PDB file of C-alpha atoms in Angstrom:
ATOM      1  CA  UNK U   1      21.211 -13.132  24.932  1.00  0.00           C
ATOM      2  CA  UNK U   2      18.546 -10.643  23.612  1.00  0.00           C
ATOM      3  CA  UNK U   3      14.836 -12.082  22.535  1.00  0.00           C
ATOM      4  CA  UNK U   4      11.932 -10.167  22.427  1.00  0.00           C
ATOM      5  CA  UNK U   5       8.266 -11.432  21.825  1.00  0.00           C
ATOM      6  CA  UNK U   6       5.574  -9.192  20.587  1.00  0.00           C
ATOM      7  CA  UNK U   7       3.190  -8.588  22.833  1.00  0.00           C
ATOM      8  CA  UNK U   8       0.555 -10.251  20.792  1.00  0.00           C
ATOM      9  CA  UNK U   9       2.650 -13.615  20.391  1.00  0.00           C
ATOM     10  CA  UNK U  10       3.624 -13.108  24.145  1.00  0.00           C
ATOM     11  CA  UNK U  11      -0.389 -13.652  25.237  1.00  0.00           C
ATOM     12  CA  UNK U  12      -0.529 -17.327  23.462  1.00  0.00           C
ATOM     13  CA  UNK U  13       0.635 -20.619  24.028  1.00  0.00           C
ATOM     14  CA  UNK U  14       3.697 -20.573  21.466  1.00  0.00           C
ATOM     15  CA  UNK U  15       4.934 -17.308  23.454  1.00  0.00           C
ATOM     16  CA  UNK U  16       4.173 -18.437  26.677  1.00  0.00           C
ATOM     17  CA  UNK U  17       6.525 -21.461  25.864  1.00  0.00           C
ATOM     18  CA  UNK U  18       9.304 -19.108  24.179  1.00  0.00           C
ATOM     19  CA  UNK U  19       9.565 -17.436  27.413  1.00  0.00           C
ATOM     20  CA  UNK U  20       9.957 -19.886  29.429  1.00  0.00           C
ATOM     21  CA  UNK U  21      12.246 -22.326  27.092  1.00  0.00           C
ATOM     22  CA  UNK U  22      14.287 -19.532  25.546  1.00  0.00           C
ATOM     23  CA  UNK U  23      13.858 -16.715  28.037  1.00  0.00           C
ATOM     24  CA  UNK U  24      12.523 -14.619  25.042  1.00  0.00           C
ATOM     25  CA  UNK U  25      10.937 -11.235  26.750  1.00  0.00           C
ATOM     26  CA  UNK U  26       7.820 -10.199  26.105  1.00  0.00           C
ATOM     27  CA  UNK U  27       7.175  -6.561  24.805  1.00  0.00           C
ATOM     28  CA  UNK U  28       4.277  -4.785  26.606  1.00  0.00           C
ATOM     29  CA  UNK U  29       3.143  -2.736  23.944  1.00  0.00           C
ATOM     30  CA  UNK U  30       2.333  -2.832  20.437  1.00  0.00           C
ATOM     31  CA  UNK U  31       6.280  -3.444  18.915  1.00  0.00           C
ATOM     32  CA  UNK U  32       5.303  -0.784  15.811  1.00  0.00           C
ATOM     33  CA  UNK U  33       4.599   1.951  18.877  1.00  0.00           C
ATOM     34  CA  UNK U  34       7.464   0.501  20.897  1.00  0.00           C
ATOM     35  CA  UNK U  35      10.170  -1.443  19.282  1.00  0.00           C
ATOM     36  CA  UNK U  36      13.563  -2.785  20.978  1.00  0.00           C
ATOM     37  CA  UNK U  37      16.320  -0.823  20.057  1.00  0.00           C
ATOM     38  CA  UNK U  38      18.433  -4.133  19.201  1.00  0.00           C
ATOM     39  CA  UNK U  39      17.761  -7.784  19.417  1.00  0.00           C
ATOM     40  CA  UNK U  40      16.126 -10.454  17.862  1.00  0.00           C
ATOM     41  CA  UNK U  41      12.149  -9.784  17.637  1.00  0.00           C
ATOM     42  CA  UNK U  42       9.501 -12.609  17.092  1.00  0.00           C
ATOM     43  CA  UNK U  43       6.531 -11.859  15.365  1.00  0.00           C
ATOM     44  CA  UNK U  44       3.763 -14.018  14.160  1.00  0.00           C
ATOM     45  CA  UNK U  45       2.661 -13.741  10.591  1.00  0.00           C
ATOM     46  CA  UNK U  46      -1.009 -13.360  11.720  1.00  0.00           C
ATOM     47  CA  UNK U  47      -0.173 -10.064  13.205  1.00  0.00           C
ATOM     48  CA  UNK U  48       1.460  -8.693   9.933  1.00  0.00           C
ATOM     49  CA  UNK U  49      -2.072  -8.041   8.176  1.00  0.00           C
ATOM     50  CA  UNK U  50      -1.200  -4.701   6.349  1.00  0.00           C
ATOM     51  CA  UNK U  51       1.564  -3.550   3.725  1.00  0.00           C
ATOM     52  CA  UNK U  52       2.111  -0.920   6.423  1.00  0.00           C
ATOM     53  CA  UNK U  53       2.597  -3.353   9.760  1.00  0.00           C
ATOM     54  CA  UNK U  54       5.163  -5.708   7.704  1.00  0.00           C
ATOM     55  CA  UNK U  55       7.091  -2.874   5.840  1.00  0.00           C
ATOM     56  CA  UNK U  56       7.251  -1.399  10.131  1.00  0.00           C
ATOM     57  CA  UNK U  57       8.883  -4.825  10.457  1.00  0.00           C
ATOM     58  CA  UNK U  58      10.882  -4.659   7.717  1.00  0.00           C
ATOM     59  CA  UNK U  59      12.560  -0.917   8.049  1.00  0.00           C
ATOM     60  CA  UNK U  60      13.154  -1.704  11.659  1.00  0.00           C
ATOM     61  CA  UNK U  61      14.884  -5.132  11.212  1.00  0.00           C
ATOM     62  CA  UNK U  62      17.235  -3.605   8.184  1.00  0.00           C
ATOM     63  CA  UNK U  63      18.919  -1.161  11.454  1.00  0.00           C
ATOM     64  CA  UNK U  64      22.448  -2.620  12.802  1.00  0.00           C
ATOM     65  CA  UNK U  65      22.150  -4.968  15.726  1.00  0.00           C
ATOM     66  CA  UNK U  66      18.013  -5.774  14.725  1.00  0.00           C
ATOM     67  CA  UNK U  67      17.053  -8.845  13.498  1.00  0.00           C
ATOM     68  CA  UNK U  68      13.091  -9.970  13.141  1.00  0.00           C
ATOM     69  CA  UNK U  69      11.887 -13.431  12.926  1.00  0.00           C
ATOM     70  CA  UNK U  70       8.233 -14.232  11.499  1.00  0.00           C
ATOM     71  CA  UNK U  71       7.164 -17.520  12.901  1.00  0.00           C
ATOM     72  CA  UNK U  72       3.832 -19.688  12.046  1.00  0.00           C
ATOM     73  CA  UNK U  73       3.342 -18.387   8.531  1.00  0.00           C
ATOM     74  CA  UNK U  74       1.038 -20.207   6.372  1.00  0.00           C
ATOM     75  CA  UNK U  75       0.653 -20.758   2.479  1.00  0.00           C
ATOM     76  CA  UNK U  76      -2.168 -18.299   1.851  1.00  0.00           C
ATOM     77  CA  UNK U  77      -0.026 -15.212   4.218  1.00  0.00           C
ATOM     78  CA  UNK U  78       2.664 -12.885   3.485  1.00  0.00           C
ATOM     79  CA  UNK U  79       1.629 -12.078   0.050  1.00  0.00           C
ATOM     80  CA  UNK U  80       2.703  -8.662   0.559  1.00  0.00           C
ATOM     81  CA  UNK U  81       6.414  -9.952   0.769  1.00  0.00           C
ATOM     82  CA  UNK U  82       7.036  -8.827  -2.911  1.00  0.00           C
ATOM     83  CA  UNK U  83       6.302  -5.257  -2.227  1.00  0.00           C
ATOM     84  CA  UNK U  84       8.674  -4.928   0.400  1.00  0.00           C
ATOM     85  CA  UNK U  85      12.024  -2.996  -0.751  1.00  0.00           C
ATOM     86  CA  UNK U  86      14.249  -5.885  -1.531  1.00  0.00           C
ATOM     87  CA  UNK U  87      10.948  -7.552  -3.243  1.00  0.00           C
ATOM     88  CA  UNK U  88      11.178 -10.975  -1.779  1.00  0.00           C
ATOM     89  CA  UNK U  89      10.151 -13.896  -4.024  1.00  0.00           C
ATOM     90  CA  UNK U  90       9.488 -16.222  -0.959  1.00  0.00           C
ATOM     91  CA  UNK U  91       6.109 -18.434  -1.095  1.00  0.00           C
ATOM     92  CA  UNK U  92       5.447 -21.425   1.124  1.00  0.00           C
ATOM     93  CA  UNK U  93       4.821 -25.000  -0.293  1.00  0.00           C
ATOM     94  CA  UNK U  94       4.163 -28.409   1.425  1.00  0.00           C
ATOM     95  CA  UNK U  95       7.611 -30.721   1.971  1.00  0.00           C
ATOM     96  CA  UNK U  96       8.895 -33.457   3.825  1.00  0.00           C
ATOM     97  CA  UNK U  97      11.931 -32.844   6.084  1.00  0.00           C
ATOM     98  CA  UNK U  98      14.313 -35.836   6.775  1.00  0.00           C
ATOM     99  CA  UNK U  99      17.425 -34.494   9.025  1.00  0.00           C
ATOM    100  CA  UNK U 100      20.386 -36.597   9.096  1.00  0.00           C
ATOM    101  CA  UNK U 101      22.568 -34.256  10.734  1.00  0.00           C
ATOM    102  CA  UNK U 102      21.763 -33.153  14.395  1.00  0.00           C
ATOM    103  CA  UNK U 103      20.394 -29.911  15.660  1.00  0.00           C
ATOM    104  CA  UNK U 104      17.417 -27.950  15.654  1.00  0.00           C
ATOM    105  CA  UNK U 105      15.853 -28.917  12.642  1.00  0.00           C
ATOM    106  CA  UNK U 106      16.336 -32.512  13.376  1.00  0.00           C
ATOM    107  CA  UNK U 107      14.295 -32.190  16.908  1.00  0.00           C
ATOM    108  CA  UNK U 108      11.494 -30.324  14.631  1.00  0.00           C
ATOM    109  CA  UNK U 109      11.613 -32.128  11.330  1.00  0.00           C
ATOM    110  CA  UNK U 110       8.548 -34.597  11.801  1.00  0.00           C
ATOM    111  CA  UNK U 111       6.432 -31.312  12.756  1.00  0.00           C
ATOM    112  CA  UNK U 112       7.571 -29.048   9.663  1.00  0.00           C
ATOM    113  CA  UNK U 113       5.427 -29.272   6.808  1.00  0.00           C
ATOM    114  CA  UNK U 114       6.018 -26.150   4.444  1.00  0.00           C
ATOM    115  CA  UNK U 115       9.040 -25.495   3.100  1.00  0.00           C
ATOM    116  CA  UNK U 116      10.203 -21.992   1.710  1.00  0.00           C
ATOM    117  CA  UNK U 117      10.799 -21.265  -1.905  1.00  0.00           C
ATOM    118  CA  UNK U 118      12.205 -18.260  -3.650  1.00  0.00           C
ATOM    119  CA  UNK U 119      15.709 -16.698  -5.114  1.00  0.00           C
ATOM    120  CA  UNK U 120      15.908 -13.553  -2.816  1.00  0.00           C
ATOM    121  CA  UNK U 121      18.270 -13.093   0.470  1.00  0.00           C
ATOM    122  CA  UNK U 122      19.725 -16.526   1.517  1.00  0.00           C
ATOM    123  CA  UNK U 123      19.640 -19.322   3.564  1.00  0.00           C
ATOM    124  CA  UNK U 124      22.699 -21.028   5.764  1.00  0.00           C
ATOM    125  CA  UNK U 125      23.084 -24.815   4.481  1.00  0.00           C
ATOM    126  CA  UNK U 126      23.748 -25.796   8.452  1.00  0.00           C
ATOM    127  CA  UNK U 127      20.981 -23.375   9.946  1.00  0.00           C
ATOM    128  CA  UNK U 128      18.311 -23.255   7.621  1.00  0.00           C
ATOM    129  CA  UNK U 129      18.191 -26.163   5.079  1.00  0.00           C
ATOM    130  CA  UNK U 130      17.454 -30.377   5.675  1.00  0.00           C
ATOM    131  CA  UNK U 131      19.002 -31.389   2.874  1.00  0.00           C
ATOM    132  CA  UNK U 132      17.855 -28.864  -0.143  1.00  0.00           C
ATOM    133  CA  UNK U 133      14.838 -28.066   1.405  1.00  0.00           C
ATOM    134  CA  UNK U 134      14.719 -24.601   3.111  1.00  0.00           C
ATOM    135  CA  UNK U 135      12.767 -24.047   6.225  1.00  0.00           C
ATOM    136  CA  UNK U 136      14.259 -20.303   6.591  1.00  0.00           C
ATOM    137  CA  UNK U 137      14.891 -17.466   4.671  1.00  0.00           C
ATOM    138  CA  UNK U 138      16.728 -14.170   5.428  1.00  0.00           C
ATOM    139  CA  UNK U 139      17.634 -10.892   3.862  1.00  0.00           C
ATOM    140  CA  UNK U 140      19.416  -8.220   4.857  1.00  0.00           C
ATOM    141  CA  UNK U 141      21.448  -4.950   2.941  1.00  0.00           C
ATOM    142  CA  UNK U 142      24.538  -5.498   3.811  1.00  0.00           C
ATOM    143  CA  UNK U 143      27.086  -6.797   6.120  1.00  0.00           C
ATOM    144  CA  UNK U 144      26.406  -5.057   8.889  1.00  0.00           C
ATOM    145  CA  UNK U 145      22.806  -4.509   8.137  1.00  0.00           C
ATOM    146  CA  UNK U 146      19.732  -5.900  10.516  1.00  0.00           C
ATOM    147  CA  UNK U 147      18.094  -9.086   8.898  1.00  0.00           C
ATOM    148  CA  UNK U 148      14.640 -10.419   8.158  1.00  0.00           C
ATOM    149  CA  UNK U 149      13.658 -13.598   8.230  1.00  0.00           C
ATOM    150  CA  UNK U 150      10.879 -16.133   8.003  1.00  0.00           C
ATOM    151  CA  UNK U 151      10.880 -19.707   9.457  1.00  0.00           C
ATOM    152  CA  UNK U 152       8.476 -22.459   9.181  1.00  0.00           C
ATOM    153  CA  UNK U 153      10.310 -24.335  12.113  1.00  0.00           C
ATOM    154  CA  UNK U 154       7.773 -25.106  15.089  1.00  0.00           C
ATOM    155  CA  UNK U 155       9.752 -23.254  17.503  1.00  0.00           C
ATOM    156  CA  UNK U 156       6.950 -23.538  20.512  1.00  0.00           C
ATOM    157  CA  UNK U 157       7.286 -27.553  19.878  1.00  0.00           C
ATOM    158  CA  UNK U 158       6.917 -29.305  23.459  1.00  0.00           C
ATOM    159  CA  UNK U 159       9.467 -31.545  21.928  1.00  0.00           C
ATOM    160  CA  UNK U 160      12.203 -28.724  22.991  1.00  0.00           C
ATOM    161  CA  UNK U 161      11.817 -28.962  26.309  1.00  0.00           C
ATOM    162  CA  UNK U 162      14.552 -31.137  26.921  1.00  0.00           C
ATOM    163  CA  UNK U 163      16.435 -29.244  24.035  1.00  0.00           C
ATOM    164  CA  UNK U 164      16.485 -25.701  25.270  1.00  0.00           C
ATOM    165  CA  UNK U 165      20.118 -25.264  24.304  1.00  0.00           C
ATOM    166  CA  UNK U 166      19.490 -26.005  20.575  1.00  0.00           C
ATOM    167  CA  UNK U 167      16.731 -23.169  20.422  1.00  0.00           C
ATOM    168  CA  UNK U 168      19.025 -21.204  22.009  1.00  0.00           C
ATOM    169  CA  UNK U 169      21.943 -21.344  19.922  1.00  0.00           C
ATOM    170  CA  UNK U 170      19.797 -21.485  16.915  1.00  0.00           C
ATOM    171  CA  UNK U 171      17.986 -17.989  17.821  1.00  0.00           C
ATOM    172  CA  UNK U 172      21.111 -16.409  18.496  1.00  0.00           C
ATOM    173  CA  UNK U 173      22.698 -16.799  14.768  1.00  0.00           C
ATOM    174  CA  UNK U 174      20.184 -13.971  13.998  1.00  0.00           C
ATOM    175  CA  UNK U 175      21.612 -11.706  16.815  1.00  0.00           C
ATOM    176  CA  UNK U 176      25.120 -12.733  15.922  1.00  0.00           C
ATOM    177  CA  UNK U 177      24.531 -11.639  12.051  1.00  0.00           C
ATOM    178  CA  UNK U 178      22.632  -8.591  12.445  1.00  0.00           C
ATOM    179  CA  UNK U 179      25.485  -6.471  12.586  1.00  0.00           C
ATOM    180  CA  UNK U 180      26.519  -4.056  15.221  1.00  0.00           C
ATOM    181  CA  UNK U 181      24.547  -1.710  16.506  1.00  0.00           C
ATOM    182  CA  UNK U 182      24.956   1.908  17.151  1.00  0.00           C
ATOM    183  CA  UNK U 183      25.495   3.061  21.157  1.00  0.00           C
ATOM    184  CA  UNK U 184      22.511   3.753  22.528  1.00  0.00           C
ATOM    185  CA  UNK U 185      23.101   6.691  24.010  1.00  0.00           C
ATOM    186  CA  UNK U 186      23.990   8.275  20.656  1.00  0.00           C
ATOM    187  CA  UNK U 187      20.251   6.827  18.989  1.00  0.00           C
ATOM    188  CA  UNK U 188      18.711   8.561  22.314  1.00  0.00           C
ATOM    189  CA  UNK U 189      20.407  11.742  21.302  1.00  0.00           C
ATOM    190  CA  UNK U 190      19.649  11.449  17.556  1.00  0.00           C
ATOM    191  CA  UNK U 191      16.189  11.092  18.485  1.00  0.00           C
ATOM    192  CA  UNK U 192      15.495  14.030  20.681  1.00  0.00           C
ATOM    193  CA  UNK U 193      17.154  16.149  18.345  1.00  0.00           C
ATOM    194  CA  UNK U 194      15.389  15.179  15.065  1.00  0.00           C
ATOM    195  CA  UNK U 195      12.900  17.925  14.141  1.00  0.00           C
ATOM    196  CA  UNK U 196      10.805  17.113  10.639  1.00  0.00           C
ATOM    197  CA  UNK U 197      11.739  19.072   7.144  1.00  0.00           C
ATOM    198  CA  UNK U 198       9.282  20.712   4.871  1.00  0.00           C
ATOM    199  CA  UNK U 199       9.183  17.117   3.340  1.00  0.00           C
ATOM    200  CA  UNK U 200       8.754  15.506   5.924  1.00  0.00           C
ATOM    201  CA  UNK U 201       5.656  17.772   7.187  1.00  0.00           C
ATOM    202  CA  UNK U 202       4.190  16.909   3.528  1.00  0.00           C
ATOM    203  CA  UNK U 203       4.017  13.626   4.412  1.00  0.00           C
ATOM    204  CA  UNK U 204       2.564  14.499   7.572  1.00  0.00           C
ATOM    205  CA  UNK U 205       0.033  16.152   6.125  1.00  0.00           C
ATOM    206  CA  UNK U 206      -0.849  13.843   3.699  1.00  0.00           C
ATOM    207  CA  UNK U 207      -1.405  10.998   6.305  1.00  0.00           C
ATOM    208  CA  UNK U 208      -3.584  13.609   8.439  1.00  0.00           C
ATOM    209  CA  UNK U 209      -5.605  14.580   5.791  1.00  0.00           C
ATOM    210  CA  UNK U 210      -6.153  11.363   4.273  1.00  0.00           C
ATOM    211  CA  UNK U 211      -7.810   9.867   7.538  1.00  0.00           C
ATOM    212  CA  UNK U 212      -6.655   6.839   7.877  1.00  0.00           C
ATOM    213  CA  UNK U 213      -5.704   5.773   4.382  1.00  0.00           C
ATOM    214  CA  UNK U 214      -2.107   4.354   4.185  1.00  0.00           C
ATOM    215  CA  UNK U 215       0.762   5.556   2.698  1.00  0.00           C
ATOM    216  CA  UNK U 216       1.012   3.766  -0.292  1.00  0.00           C
ATOM    217  CA  UNK U 217      -2.837   4.128  -0.845  1.00  0.00           C
ATOM    218  CA  UNK U 218      -1.895   7.885  -0.552  1.00  0.00           C
ATOM    219  CA  UNK U 219       0.912   7.810  -3.003  1.00  0.00           C
ATOM    220  CA  UNK U 220      -1.189   5.718  -5.748  1.00  0.00           C
ATOM    221  CA  UNK U 221      -4.277   8.448  -5.596  1.00  0.00           C
ATOM    222  CA  UNK U 222      -4.661  10.580  -8.731  1.00  0.00           C
ATOM    223  CA  UNK U 223      -5.410  13.469  -6.733  1.00  0.00           C
ATOM    224  CA  UNK U 224      -2.108  13.285  -4.614  1.00  0.00           C
ATOM    225  CA  UNK U 225      -0.008  12.713  -8.007  1.00  0.00           C
ATOM    226  CA  UNK U 226      -1.554  15.896  -9.387  1.00  0.00           C
ATOM    227  CA  UNK U 227      -0.592  18.161  -6.554  1.00  0.00           C
ATOM    228  CA  UNK U 228       2.356  16.935  -5.337  1.00  0.00           C
ATOM    229  CA  UNK U 229       5.947  15.428  -7.029  1.00  0.00           C
ATOM    230  CA  UNK U 230       5.739  11.870  -5.040  1.00  0.00           C
ATOM    231  CA  UNK U 231       9.255  10.767  -6.387  1.00  0.00           C
ATOM    232  CA  UNK U 232      10.885  13.955  -5.131  1.00  0.00           C
ATOM    233  CA  UNK U 233       8.693  12.770  -1.416  1.00  0.00           C
ATOM    234  CA  UNK U 234      10.588   9.769  -1.051  1.00  0.00           C
ATOM    235  CA  UNK U 235       7.768   8.681   0.920  1.00  0.00           C
ATOM    236  CA  UNK U 236       9.201   4.992   1.555  1.00  0.00           C
ATOM    237  CA  UNK U 237      12.474   6.658   3.031  1.00  0.00           C
ATOM    238  CA  UNK U 238      10.688   9.379   5.106  1.00  0.00           C
ATOM    239  CA  UNK U 239       8.234   6.961   6.521  1.00  0.00           C
ATOM    240  CA  UNK U 240      11.142   4.766   8.024  1.00  0.00           C
ATOM    241  CA  UNK U 241      12.375   8.131   9.544  1.00  0.00           C
ATOM    242  CA  UNK U 242       9.070   9.549  10.892  1.00  0.00           C
ATOM    243  CA  UNK U 243       8.363   5.725  12.412  1.00  0.00           C
ATOM    244  CA  UNK U 244      11.818   5.447  13.920  1.00  0.00           C
ATOM    245  CA  UNK U 245      11.935   9.318  15.403  1.00  0.00           C
ATOM    246  CA  UNK U 246       8.031   8.782  16.761  1.00  0.00           C
ATOM    247  CA  UNK U 247       5.968  10.950  14.753  1.00  0.00           C
ATOM    248  CA  UNK U 248       3.842   8.165  12.944  1.00  0.00           C
ATOM    249  CA  UNK U 249       2.748   4.334  13.924  1.00  0.00           C
ATOM    250  CA  UNK U 250       0.413   2.165  12.428  1.00  0.00           C
ATOM    251  CA  UNK U 251      -2.732   4.006  13.502  1.00  0.00           C
ATOM    252  CA  UNK U 252      -1.311   7.419  11.744  1.00  0.00           C
ATOM    253  CA  UNK U 253       0.138  10.672  13.445  1.00  0.00           C
ATOM    254  CA  UNK U 254       1.268  10.478  16.923  1.00  0.00           C
ATOM    255  CA  UNK U 255       0.853  13.059  19.393  1.00  0.00           C
ATOM    256  CA  UNK U 256       4.533  14.524  18.271  1.00  0.00           C
ATOM    257  CA  UNK U 257       3.621  14.341  14.616  1.00  0.00           C
ATOM    258  CA  UNK U 258       0.623  15.895  14.947  1.00  0.00           C
ATOM    259  CA  UNK U 259       2.065  18.976  17.399  1.00  0.00           C
ATOM    260  CA  UNK U 260       4.881  19.199  14.292  1.00  0.00           C
ATOM    261  CA  UNK U 261       1.976  19.622  11.479  1.00  0.00           C
ATOM    262  CA  UNK U 262       0.100  22.237  13.702  1.00  0.00           C
ATOM    263  CA  UNK U 263       2.937  24.351  14.399  1.00  0.00           C
ATOM    264  CA  UNK U 264       3.771  24.567  10.770  1.00  0.00           C
ATOM    265  CA  UNK U 265       2.387  26.324   8.015  1.00  0.00           C
ATOM    266  CA  UNK U 266       1.323  23.484   6.153  1.00  0.00           C
ATOM    267  CA  UNK U 267      -1.353  23.060   8.935  1.00  0.00           C
ATOM    268  CA  UNK U 268      -3.762  25.591   7.247  1.00  0.00           C
ATOM    269  CA  UNK U 269      -4.232  23.247   4.252  1.00  0.00           C
ATOM    270  CA  UNK U 270      -5.307  20.492   6.059  1.00  0.00           C
ATOM    271  CA  UNK U 271      -8.842  20.757   6.092  1.00  0.00           C
ATOM    272  CA  UNK U 272      -8.793  21.747   2.062  1.00  0.00           C
ATOM    273  CA  UNK U 273      -6.549  18.560   1.315  1.00  0.00           C
ATOM    274  CA  UNK U 274      -8.599  16.239   2.964  1.00  0.00           C
ATOM    275  CA  UNK U 275     -11.906  17.413   1.421  1.00  0.00           C
ATOM    276  CA  UNK U 276      -9.858  16.987  -1.738  1.00  0.00           C
ATOM    277  CA  UNK U 277      -8.658  13.538  -1.032  1.00  0.00           C
ATOM    278  CA  UNK U 278     -12.516  12.213   0.068  1.00  0.00           C
ATOM    279  CA  UNK U 279     -14.059  13.742  -3.265  1.00  0.00           C
ATOM    280  CA  UNK U 280     -11.730  13.849  -5.512  1.00  0.00           C
ATOM    281  CA  UNK U 281     -12.178  17.363  -6.506  1.00  0.00           C
ATOM    282  CA  UNK U 282      -9.388  19.554  -7.496  1.00  0.00           C
TER     283      UNK U 282
END
């Protein structure tokens, strides 16, 4: 069993309940900067306020052995799901759940009032549906990849105090279907040995010169498109690698990322590029 809570979730009542009843472990640091190497990570929907953060969670969840579960979504949240690589068409709608089979959904049916509507991804009929109404939906790339899921079930309900086994069994479904992670020692060796190539350095340069602008905003910039071959850079893929190896985080470049950029031939272009991005002058 390897359940984790984002530090924000762990600090409120929902998180404290999940720690007590399901044995979930709170992360000490912001999950985007220091995610677990594997296991199920529970995050509140309200934490995913930017496309960059949502993309980061999705990219982490696609790794074998990893599963992300977003809880407490509201109808106005997660509009950015459509912009993920899997282009999730999930929306939330009011619904009544009338459970006829025993299980977690039956225990929470009276408190669950949102269904997930969409065609992308999957929902296990026994675990994620009550009749034809879906309360949980997930997506993964292939049978040994990790998975990314959203649920409308109130997993922090006091009605589960005497039913911890049902909650733990339900959460374990995600761990069991997240693929097999590579040995930790090998992962650490890969992280230690990785050096950014010239295309990675261009991505680092863009982030540094952009001064807080997201990679998505930068790639859509007219100035950037005139100066760089955005398609060849494959920024979405490269940002995942740079994030995984600790060269970037939600705030921009990490110390390692900045050191790598400063040691490269691209560093001298930073002031000029920053001015061009800010003024639009070429």
